[in-house]
Short mmCIF file of C-alpha atoms in Angstrom, two decimals:
data_model
loop_
_atom_site.label_atom_id
_atom_site.label_comp_id
_atom_site.label_asym_id
_atom_site.label_seq_id
_atom_site.Cartn_x
_atom_site.Cartn_y
_atom_site.Cartn_z
CA UNK N 9 79.74 99.20 68.55
CA UNK N 10 76.93 99.42 70.03
CA UNK N 11 77.24 102.53 73.18
CA UNK N 12 78.12 100.38 76.38
CA UNK N 13 75.62 100.54 79.21
CA UNK N 14 77.32 102.80 81.44
CA UNK N 15 78.44 105.58 78.97
CA UNK N 16 78.92 108.71 80.99
CA UNK N 17 78.99 107.75 84.26
CA UNK N 18 82.17 109.08 86.23
CA UNK N 19 83.89 106.34 88.71
CA UNK N 20 86.75 107.32 90.93
CA UNK N 21 88.25 104.27 92.32
CA UNK N 22 90.53 105.49 95.53
CA UNK N 23 91.50 101.59 95.55
CA UNK N 24 93.98 98.78 94.90
CA UNK N 25 94.54 94.91 94.87
CA UNK N 26 92.06 93.15 93.63
CA UNK N 27 88.45 92.92 94.87
CA UNK N 28 87.43 96.97 94.76
CA UNK N 29 89.45 97.24 91.25
CA UNK N 30 87.43 94.26 89.39
CA UNK N 31 84.73 95.88 90.49
CA UNK N 32 85.87 99.68 88.74
CA UNK N 33 86.49 96.65 85.59
CA UNK N 34 83.20 95.88 85.35
CA UNK N 35 81.91 99.73 85.30
CA UNK N 36 85.11 100.44 82.70
CA UNK N 37 83.83 97.56 80.58
CA UNK N 38 79.80 98.70 80.33
CA UNK N 39 81.98 101.96 79.02
CA UNK N 40 81.67 103.89 82.48
CA UNK N 41 84.53 106.37 83.43
CA UNK N 42 86.92 105.17 85.44
CA UNK N 43 89.71 107.13 86.91
CA UNK N 44 91.95 105.01 89.10
CA UNK N 45 93.67 107.59 91.57
CA UNK N 46 97.08 105.69 92.53
CA UNK N 47 100.25 106.39 94.35
CA UNK N 48 102.90 108.44 93.23
CA UNK N 49 106.17 106.16 92.32
CA UNK N 50 104.92 102.27 93.58
CA UNK N 51 101.34 102.31 92.11
CA UNK N 52 98.19 100.18 92.74
CA UNK N 53 100.04 96.55 95.09
CA UNK N 54 98.88 94.94 92.77
CA UNK N 55 101.49 96.11 90.40
CA UNK N 56 103.89 93.85 92.36
CA UNK N 57 101.59 90.41 91.69
CA UNK N 58 102.28 88.08 89.30
CA UNK N 59 102.66 86.49 86.38
CA UNK N 60 105.48 89.82 85.79
CA UNK N 61 106.30 89.81 82.65
CA UNK N 62 110.62 89.05 81.57
CA UNK N 63 112.79 91.84 80.64
CA UNK N 64 109.93 94.34 82.13
CA UNK N 65 110.38 96.20 84.60
CA UNK N 66 107.91 98.10 87.17
CA UNK N 67 105.22 99.03 87.75
CA UNK N 68 104.58 98.19 83.92
CA UNK N 69 105.12 93.82 85.08
CA UNK N 70 102.40 92.78 86.16
CA UNK N 71 99.76 90.73 83.49
CA UNK N 72 97.00 90.73 86.74
CA UNK N 73 97.54 94.20 87.43
CA UNK N 74 96.54 95.22 83.48
CA UNK N 75 93.91 92.80 83.41
CA UNK N 76 91.92 93.96 86.16
CA UNK N 77 92.41 97.69 85.01
CA UNK N 78 91.37 97.89 81.86
CA UNK N 79 89.78 99.63 80.12
CA UNK N 80 90.46 102.87 83.17
CA UNK N 81 92.52 105.68 83.19
CA UNK N 82 95.28 106.05 86.13
CA UNK N 83 95.94 109.28 87.71
CA UNK N 84 98.86 109.41 90.40
CA UNK N 85 97.92 111.53 94.04
CA UNK N 86 99.16 110.66 97.21
CA UNK N 87 96.46 110.26 99.72
CA UNK N 88 98.66 110.63 102.83
CA UNK N 89 99.14 113.99 101.79
CA UNK N 90 97.18 117.47 102.65
CA UNK N 91 97.06 118.52 99.03
CA UNK N 92 97.28 114.99 97.69
CA UNK N 93 93.50 114.67 99.41
CA UNK N 94 91.66 117.85 98.41
CA UNK N 95 92.59 116.90 95.17
CA UNK N 96 91.13 113.86 95.48
CA UNK N 97 88.12 115.47 96.52
CA UNK N 98 87.44 117.98 94.04
CA UNK N 99 87.74 114.57 91.64
CA UNK N 100 85.78 113.10 93.29
CA UNK N 101 82.95 116.03 93.75
CA UNK N 102 81.87 114.90 89.98
CA UNK N 103 81.64 111.66 89.87
CA UNK N 104 78.60 109.46 90.27
CA UNK N 105 80.02 106.75 92.31
CA UNK N 106 83.48 106.72 94.36
CA UNK N 107 85.17 102.68 94.89
CA UNK N 108 87.25 102.95 97.97
CA UNK N 109 88.83 99.84 100.30
CA UNK N 110 91.16 101.40 102.57
CA UNK N 111 90.42 100.41 106.17
CA UNK N 112 87.71 102.13 108.24
CA UNK N 113 87.69 105.16 108.68
CA UNK N 114 91.04 105.77 107.16
CA UNK N 115 89.35 108.06 104.19
CA UNK N 116 87.55 110.01 106.79
CA UNK N 117 90.75 110.97 109.06
CA UNK N 118 91.73 113.03 105.21
CA UNK N 119 88.23 114.45 104.41
CA UNK N 120 87.47 111.60 101.58
CA UNK N 121 84.66 109.65 103.64
CA UNK N 122 81.24 108.97 103.08
CA UNK N 123 80.18 112.00 104.82
CA UNK N 124 82.45 114.26 103.99
CA UNK N 125 81.78 113.80 100.19
CA UNK N 126 77.97 113.29 100.59
CA UNK N 127 78.12 117.29 102.07
CA UNK N 128 79.36 118.34 98.44
CA UNK N 129 78.04 115.53 96.25
CA UNK N 130 74.35 114.33 97.38
CA UNK N 131 74.00 112.17 95.02
CA UNK N 132 77.22 110.77 95.31
CA UNK N 133 77.36 106.79 95.55
CA UNK N 134 80.00 105.11 97.59
CA UNK N 135 81.12 101.47 97.46
CA UNK N 136 83.56 100.71 100.23
CA UNK N 137 84.56 97.11 99.57
CA UNK N 138 86.10 95.94 102.79
CA UNK N 139 87.73 92.23 104.12
CA UNK N 140 84.67 92.23 106.85
CA UNK N 141 82.71 95.32 106.18
CA UNK N 142 82.50 98.41 108.09
CA UNK N 143 81.54 97.65 111.45
CA UNK N 144 81.69 94.40 113.28
CA UNK N 145 84.68 92.65 115.52
CA UNK N 146 86.45 92.15 112.35
CA UNK N 147 86.25 94.99 111.02
CA UNK N 148 89.78 96.77 111.41
CA UNK N 149 91.26 92.85 110.76
CA UNK N 150 93.50 92.24 107.59
CA UNK N 151 92.16 89.63 105.18
CA UNK N 152 93.34 87.83 102.40
CA UNK N 153 91.96 85.10 100.20
CA UNK N 154 93.22 82.17 102.37
CA UNK N 155 91.78 83.82 105.70
CA UNK N 156 88.52 84.00 103.56
CA UNK N 157 88.15 80.74 102.33
CA UNK N 158 88.48 79.36 106.21
CA UNK N 159 86.25 81.89 107.95
CA UNK N 160 83.44 81.10 105.18
CA UNK N 161 83.31 77.52 106.29
CA UNK N 162 84.52 76.66 102.44
CA UNK N 163 87.84 75.20 103.89
CA UNK N 164 86.40 73.31 106.68
CA UNK N 165 84.84 70.69 103.72
CA UNK N 166 87.98 70.10 101.43
CA UNK N 167 90.87 67.75 102.42
CA UNK N 168 91.44 64.25 103.32
CA UNK N 169 88.81 63.41 105.76
CA UNK N 170 91.38 63.23 109.23
CA UNK N 171 92.69 66.92 108.00
CA UNK N 172 93.63 68.87 107.19
CA UNK N 173 91.40 71.00 105.63
CA UNK N 174 92.76 72.56 102.28
CA UNK N 175 92.77 76.31 101.08
CA UNK N 176 92.16 77.01 97.93
CA UNK N 177 94.98 79.14 95.99
CA UNK N 178 94.50 82.42 94.24
CA UNK N 179 92.18 85.38 93.91
CA UNK N 180 88.55 84.05 94.25
CA UNK N 181 87.44 84.91 96.99
CA UNK N 182 88.19 88.40 95.94
CA UNK N 183 87.15 88.10 92.55
CA UNK N 184 83.58 87.27 94.18
CA UNK N 185 83.36 90.45 96.32
CA UNK N 186 84.11 92.45 93.28
CA UNK N 187 81.23 91.31 91.38
CA UNK N 188 78.79 90.83 94.69
CA UNK N 189 79.80 94.82 94.63
CA UNK N 190 78.82 95.37 90.99
CA UNK N 191 74.62 94.46 92.16
CA UNK N 192 73.88 97.33 94.67
CA UNK N 193 76.02 99.35 93.08
CA UNK N 194 73.87 99.39 89.69
CA UNK N 195 70.91 98.77 91.68
CA UNK N 196 72.32 102.21 94.18
CA UNK N 197 72.18 104.45 90.68
CA UNK N 198 68.70 102.58 89.73
CA UNK N 199 67.32 103.73 92.77
CA UNK N 200 68.14 107.32 92.40
CA UNK N 201 67.37 107.34 88.76
CA UNK N 202 64.26 106.84 90.83
CA UNK N 203 64.41 110.10 92.68
CA UNK N 204 66.24 109.01 95.67
CA UNK N 205 70.13 110.40 97.07
CA UNK N 206 72.79 108.73 97.25
CA UNK N 207 74.03 106.39 99.54
CA UNK N 208 77.30 104.59 101.32
CA UNK N 209 77.35 100.73 99.64
CA UNK N 210 79.36 98.69 102.21
CA UNK N 211 80.58 94.95 100.72
CA UNK N 212 82.06 92.22 103.18
CA UNK N 213 84.25 90.45 100.83
CA UNK N 214 83.49 87.45 103.72
CA UNK N 215 79.46 87.61 103.69
CA UNK N 216 79.86 88.02 99.71
CA UNK N 217 81.62 84.21 100.25
CA UNK N 218 79.37 83.09 102.46
CA UNK N 219 76.89 81.80 99.65
CA UNK N 220 80.14 78.82 99.63
CA UNK N 221 78.66 76.87 102.92
CA UNK N 222 75.89 75.59 100.48
CA UNK N 223 74.18 73.31 102.81
CA UNK N 224 76.24 73.71 105.58
CA UNK N 225 74.25 75.22 108.17
CA UNK N 226 71.65 74.06 106.82
CA UNK N 227 72.85 70.91 107.58
CA UNK N 228 73.43 71.98 111.18
CA UNK N 229 70.25 73.68 111.89
CA UNK N 230 68.70 70.53 111.09
CA UNK N 231 70.73 67.48 112.34
CA UNK N 232 72.74 69.33 115.43
CA UNK N 233 75.94 68.21 113.72
CA UNK N 234 78.89 70.43 112.62
CA UNK N 235 79.66 68.76 110.04
CA UNK N 236 82.68 66.45 108.43
CA UNK N 237 84.95 66.30 105.37
CA UNK N 238 83.99 63.11 103.06
CA UNK N 239 87.88 62.84 101.51
CA UNK N 240 89.37 64.03 98.65
CA UNK N 241 86.99 64.62 96.30
CA UNK N 242 84.23 63.22 98.20
CA UNK N 243 81.04 66.00 97.91
CA UNK N 244 77.79 66.42 99.27
CA UNK N 245 75.04 66.19 98.23
CA UNK N 246 76.19 63.03 95.83
CA UNK N 247 78.99 60.80 93.72
CA UNK N 248 81.00 61.07 91.49
CA UNK N 249 81.68 64.41 92.00
CA UNK N 250 84.90 64.32 90.87
CA UNK N 251 88.04 64.39 88.16
CA UNK N 252 89.43 60.65 86.64
CA UNK N 253 92.08 60.29 85.03
CA UNK N 254 91.31 59.23 81.49
CA UNK N 255 93.94 58.10 77.81
CA UNK N 256 95.15 62.00 77.93
CA UNK N 257 93.32 63.98 80.81
CA UNK N 258 90.85 63.91 83.03
CA UNK N 259 87.23 64.02 82.88
CA UNK N 260 84.87 65.74 85.49
CA UNK N 261 81.48 63.83 86.34
CA UNK N 262 78.42 65.20 87.98
CA UNK N 263 75.92 63.03 88.80
CA UNK N 264 73.00 63.31 91.01
CA UNK N 265 69.88 62.58 89.56
CA UNK N 266 68.55 58.80 89.05
CA UNK N 267 68.53 59.32 85.75
CA UNK N 268 72.48 59.69 85.46
CA UNK N 269 73.46 57.27 87.32
CA UNK N 270 71.57 54.92 85.86
CA UNK N 271 73.00 56.70 82.72
CA UNK N 272 76.55 57.15 83.92
CA UNK N 273 75.94 52.83 84.88
CA UNK N 274 74.57 52.18 81.24
CA UNK N 275 77.38 53.95 79.45
CA UNK N 276 80.80 53.12 81.09
CA UNK N 277 79.23 49.00 80.72
CA UNK N 278 78.65 49.02 84.76
CA UNK N 279 74.56 47.44 83.91
CA UNK N 280 74.87 46.18 86.77
CA UNK N 281 75.93 48.64 89.54
CA UNK N 282 71.97 50.39 88.86
CA UNK N 283 70.72 47.57 90.86
CA UNK N 284 72.96 47.28 93.80
CA UNK N 285 70.78 48.93 96.42
CA UNK N 286 73.70 50.48 98.46
CA UNK N 287 74.38 52.69 95.34
CA UNK N 288 71.17 53.66 94.51
CA UNK N 289 70.92 57.33 95.91
CA UNK N 290 73.23 60.35 95.96
CA UNK N 291 73.83 60.18 99.48
CA UNK N 292 74.50 56.16 99.78
CA UNK N 293 76.51 56.66 96.69
CA UNK N 294 78.67 58.73 98.66
CA UNK N 295 79.12 57.16 101.76
CA UNK N 296 79.81 54.05 99.36
CA UNK N 297 82.59 55.87 97.61
CA UNK N 298 85.89 54.13 98.58
CA UNK N 299 84.18 50.53 97.15
CA UNK N 300 82.80 52.37 94.05
CA UNK N 301 86.14 54.87 92.76
CA UNK N 302 88.20 51.83 91.55
CA UNK N 303 85.60 50.35 89.17
CA UNK N 304 84.85 53.77 87.63
CA UNK N 305 87.94 54.72 87.77
CA UNK N 306 88.98 51.41 85.86
CA UNK N 307 86.28 52.25 83.27
CA UNK N 308 87.37 56.10 82.26
CA UNK N 309 91.03 55.16 81.39
CA UNK N 310 89.24 53.03 78.89
CA UNK N 311 88.98 56.72 76.60
CA UNK N 312 90.39 60.06 75.93
CA UNK N 313 88.46 62.50 78.35
CA UNK N 314 86.98 63.90 75.29
CA UNK N 315 85.53 60.67 74.14
CA UNK N 316 83.94 60.10 77.53
CA UNK N 317 82.37 64.09 77.08
CA UNK N 318 80.81 63.50 74.11
CA UNK N 319 78.70 60.19 75.01
CA UNK N 320 78.10 61.29 78.00
CA UNK N 321 76.66 65.06 76.94
CA UNK N 322 74.51 63.09 74.39
CA UNK N 323 72.77 60.92 77.68
CA UNK N 324 72.48 64.59 79.29
CA UNK N 325 74.99 63.22 81.84
CA UNK N 326 77.01 65.91 82.91
CA UNK N 327 80.26 65.73 82.48
CA UNK N 328 83.05 67.94 81.77
CA UNK N 329 86.32 67.69 80.31
CA UNK N 330 89.15 69.57 82.48
CA UNK N 331 91.00 71.81 79.72
CA UNK N 332 94.60 73.23 80.07
CA UNK N 333 95.10 76.85 79.93
CA UNK N 334 96.33 76.88 76.15
CA UNK N 335 93.12 74.00 75.42
CA UNK N 336 90.99 76.04 77.68
CA UNK N 337 92.03 79.27 75.48
CA UNK N 338 90.98 77.20 72.28
CA UNK N 339 87.33 76.20 73.28
CA UNK N 340 84.79 76.59 70.67
CA UNK N 341 82.04 77.70 73.38
CA UNK N 342 84.55 80.55 74.26
CA UNK N 343 85.24 81.62 71.14
CA UNK N 344 81.81 81.98 69.72
CA UNK N 345 80.61 83.38 73.15
CA UNK N 346 83.79 86.11 72.90
CA UNK N 347 84.69 84.83 76.46
CA UNK N 348 87.97 85.42 75.74
CA UNK N 349 88.96 89.57 75.57
CA UNK N 350 92.91 90.55 74.49
CA UNK N 351 94.10 92.90 77.07
CA UNK N 352 96.84 94.75 75.81
CA UNK N 353 99.80 97.09 77.05
CA UNK N 354 102.52 99.29 76.30
CA UNK N 355 105.15 97.07 77.76
CA UNK N 356 104.11 93.90 78.27
CA UNK N 357 101.93 93.74 74.49
CA UNK N 358 98.64 91.99 74.21
CA UNK N 359 97.34 88.49 76.49
CA UNK N 360 94.00 86.98 76.01
CA UNK N 361 91.96 87.05 79.88
CA UNK N 362 88.81 86.52 80.68
CA UNK N 363 85.60 89.24 79.87
CA UNK N 364 83.02 90.56 81.40
CA UNK N 365 81.07 87.00 82.44
CA UNK N 366 77.76 88.42 81.61
CA UNK N 367 76.49 89.93 78.90
CA UNK N 368 74.03 92.74 77.93
CA UNK N 369 73.53 91.62 73.68
CA UNK N 370 71.81 95.72 73.18
CA UNK N 371 74.63 97.30 74.87
CA UNK N 372 77.19 95.30 75.37
CA UNK N 373 81.00 95.18 77.21
CA UNK N 374 83.28 95.51 76.29
CA UNK N 375 85.68 92.20 74.68
CA UNK N 376 88.91 93.46 76.00
CA UNK N 377 90.85 96.96 76.14
CA UNK N 378 94.03 98.81 76.89
CA UNK N 379 95.41 98.43 80.54
CA UNK N 380 97.26 102.34 82.00
CA UNK N 381 100.85 103.06 82.52
CA UNK N 382 100.62 104.47 86.46
CA UNK N 383 100.29 107.98 85.95
CA UNK N 384 99.04 107.92 82.11
CA UNK N 385 96.19 110.07 82.74
CA UNK N 386 97.70 112.73 84.34
CA UNK N 387 97.70 115.48 82.26
CA UNK N 388 94.25 114.58 81.12
CA UNK N 389 93.77 114.27 84.24
CA UNK N 390 95.14 116.86 86.57
CA UNK N 391 95.11 119.45 83.98
CA UNK N 392 91.83 118.93 82.62
CA UNK N 393 89.73 117.52 85.16
CA UNK N 394 91.01 119.63 87.70
CA UNK N 395 92.36 122.54 86.03
CA UNK N 396 96.41 122.86 87.46
CA UNK N 397 98.41 125.05 85.53
CA UNK N 398 101.64 123.81 84.36
CA UNK N 399 103.57 125.63 87.22
CA UNK N 400 101.24 124.36 89.51
CA UNK N 401 101.49 120.23 88.03
CA UNK N 402 105.16 120.77 88.49
CA UNK N 403 105.13 122.21 91.98
CA UNK N 404 103.70 118.92 93.26
CA UNK N 405 105.80 116.61 91.28
CA UNK N 406 108.70 118.03 93.54
CA UNK N 407 106.57 117.71 96.24
CA UNK N 408 105.76 113.90 95.51
CA UNK N 409 101.55 114.44 95.60
CA UNK N 410 101.32 114.20 91.66
#
């Protein structure tokens, strides 16, 4: 196995949840040593999040935690106690990068803020990945993925015309925040190699997701119109850009250019639609989607999704399958590109999960990995990195510090 691109970097992760641990995961998968600091006894809050494996006790049952924290080392320290914060400060002195997602100012109060740590480690890159950033009126607000989808403008355009706006489920907003934070963190690492000192990197999950407003803001600037929902499966700038039921499954169609529209009409056996001026442009098709949809939907029921997919792709029309999870894992494309890899955990076993979403062909990321039990690396970190004796470790355990 070739050496990973970030081998030799040391990362201290003072973070919980999804976004910041996903940032740490990207570092770990590219070979950096990532030391995850967790609260004693309870660990990262993500250890409570489903999917939870039947028959496995807390705090080791979460598949989501296992995925986010593969290839990391877990050490427990109670940062609320002065002794725990002092040990974390010593750990950060030797770090290249510190990742944190506490409320703005919270770590300053225990001596783990950027200003304090950078005095003893001037080259430290300190990444704060929070819901709303380090300043601004929202900085102290509690956040969540649904809030981000709402505040970023994404949800306003999803759902029936008459409302309500739909809120997507899951942790997409946080994953976007994590991968976004990887970019400036790596930029700071490159800058340091060019002679710059360390710096504080401030990443807002909300601002990371503003890109999903797409054309909404520029459209408002040009027209003054506040925007509107066009209905379920109706999205600017075109139609069809939606999923249709087929024989045994669904097909996703995304037709934008005139050539794609004409090819679709020929493909489904409705060439006369090409001549209708009401359907000649993408915006006009969106305006007439209610009358177009039943015509298209009836044709798609004639074949399987797999048949439509290959027929459309042969004509350079962007169709896609809408796979189940089993079909996703069985995809030959994902298999060849190692898009999924095995995540193993002592208690929950092994499962497949997405790998790093970009590739360095000469210094590739790890494909999967092992996830730590809570405090699995305590002896290595506390005794090896921090130089604690057995007696000191025993005393700190009794005090609940480790």
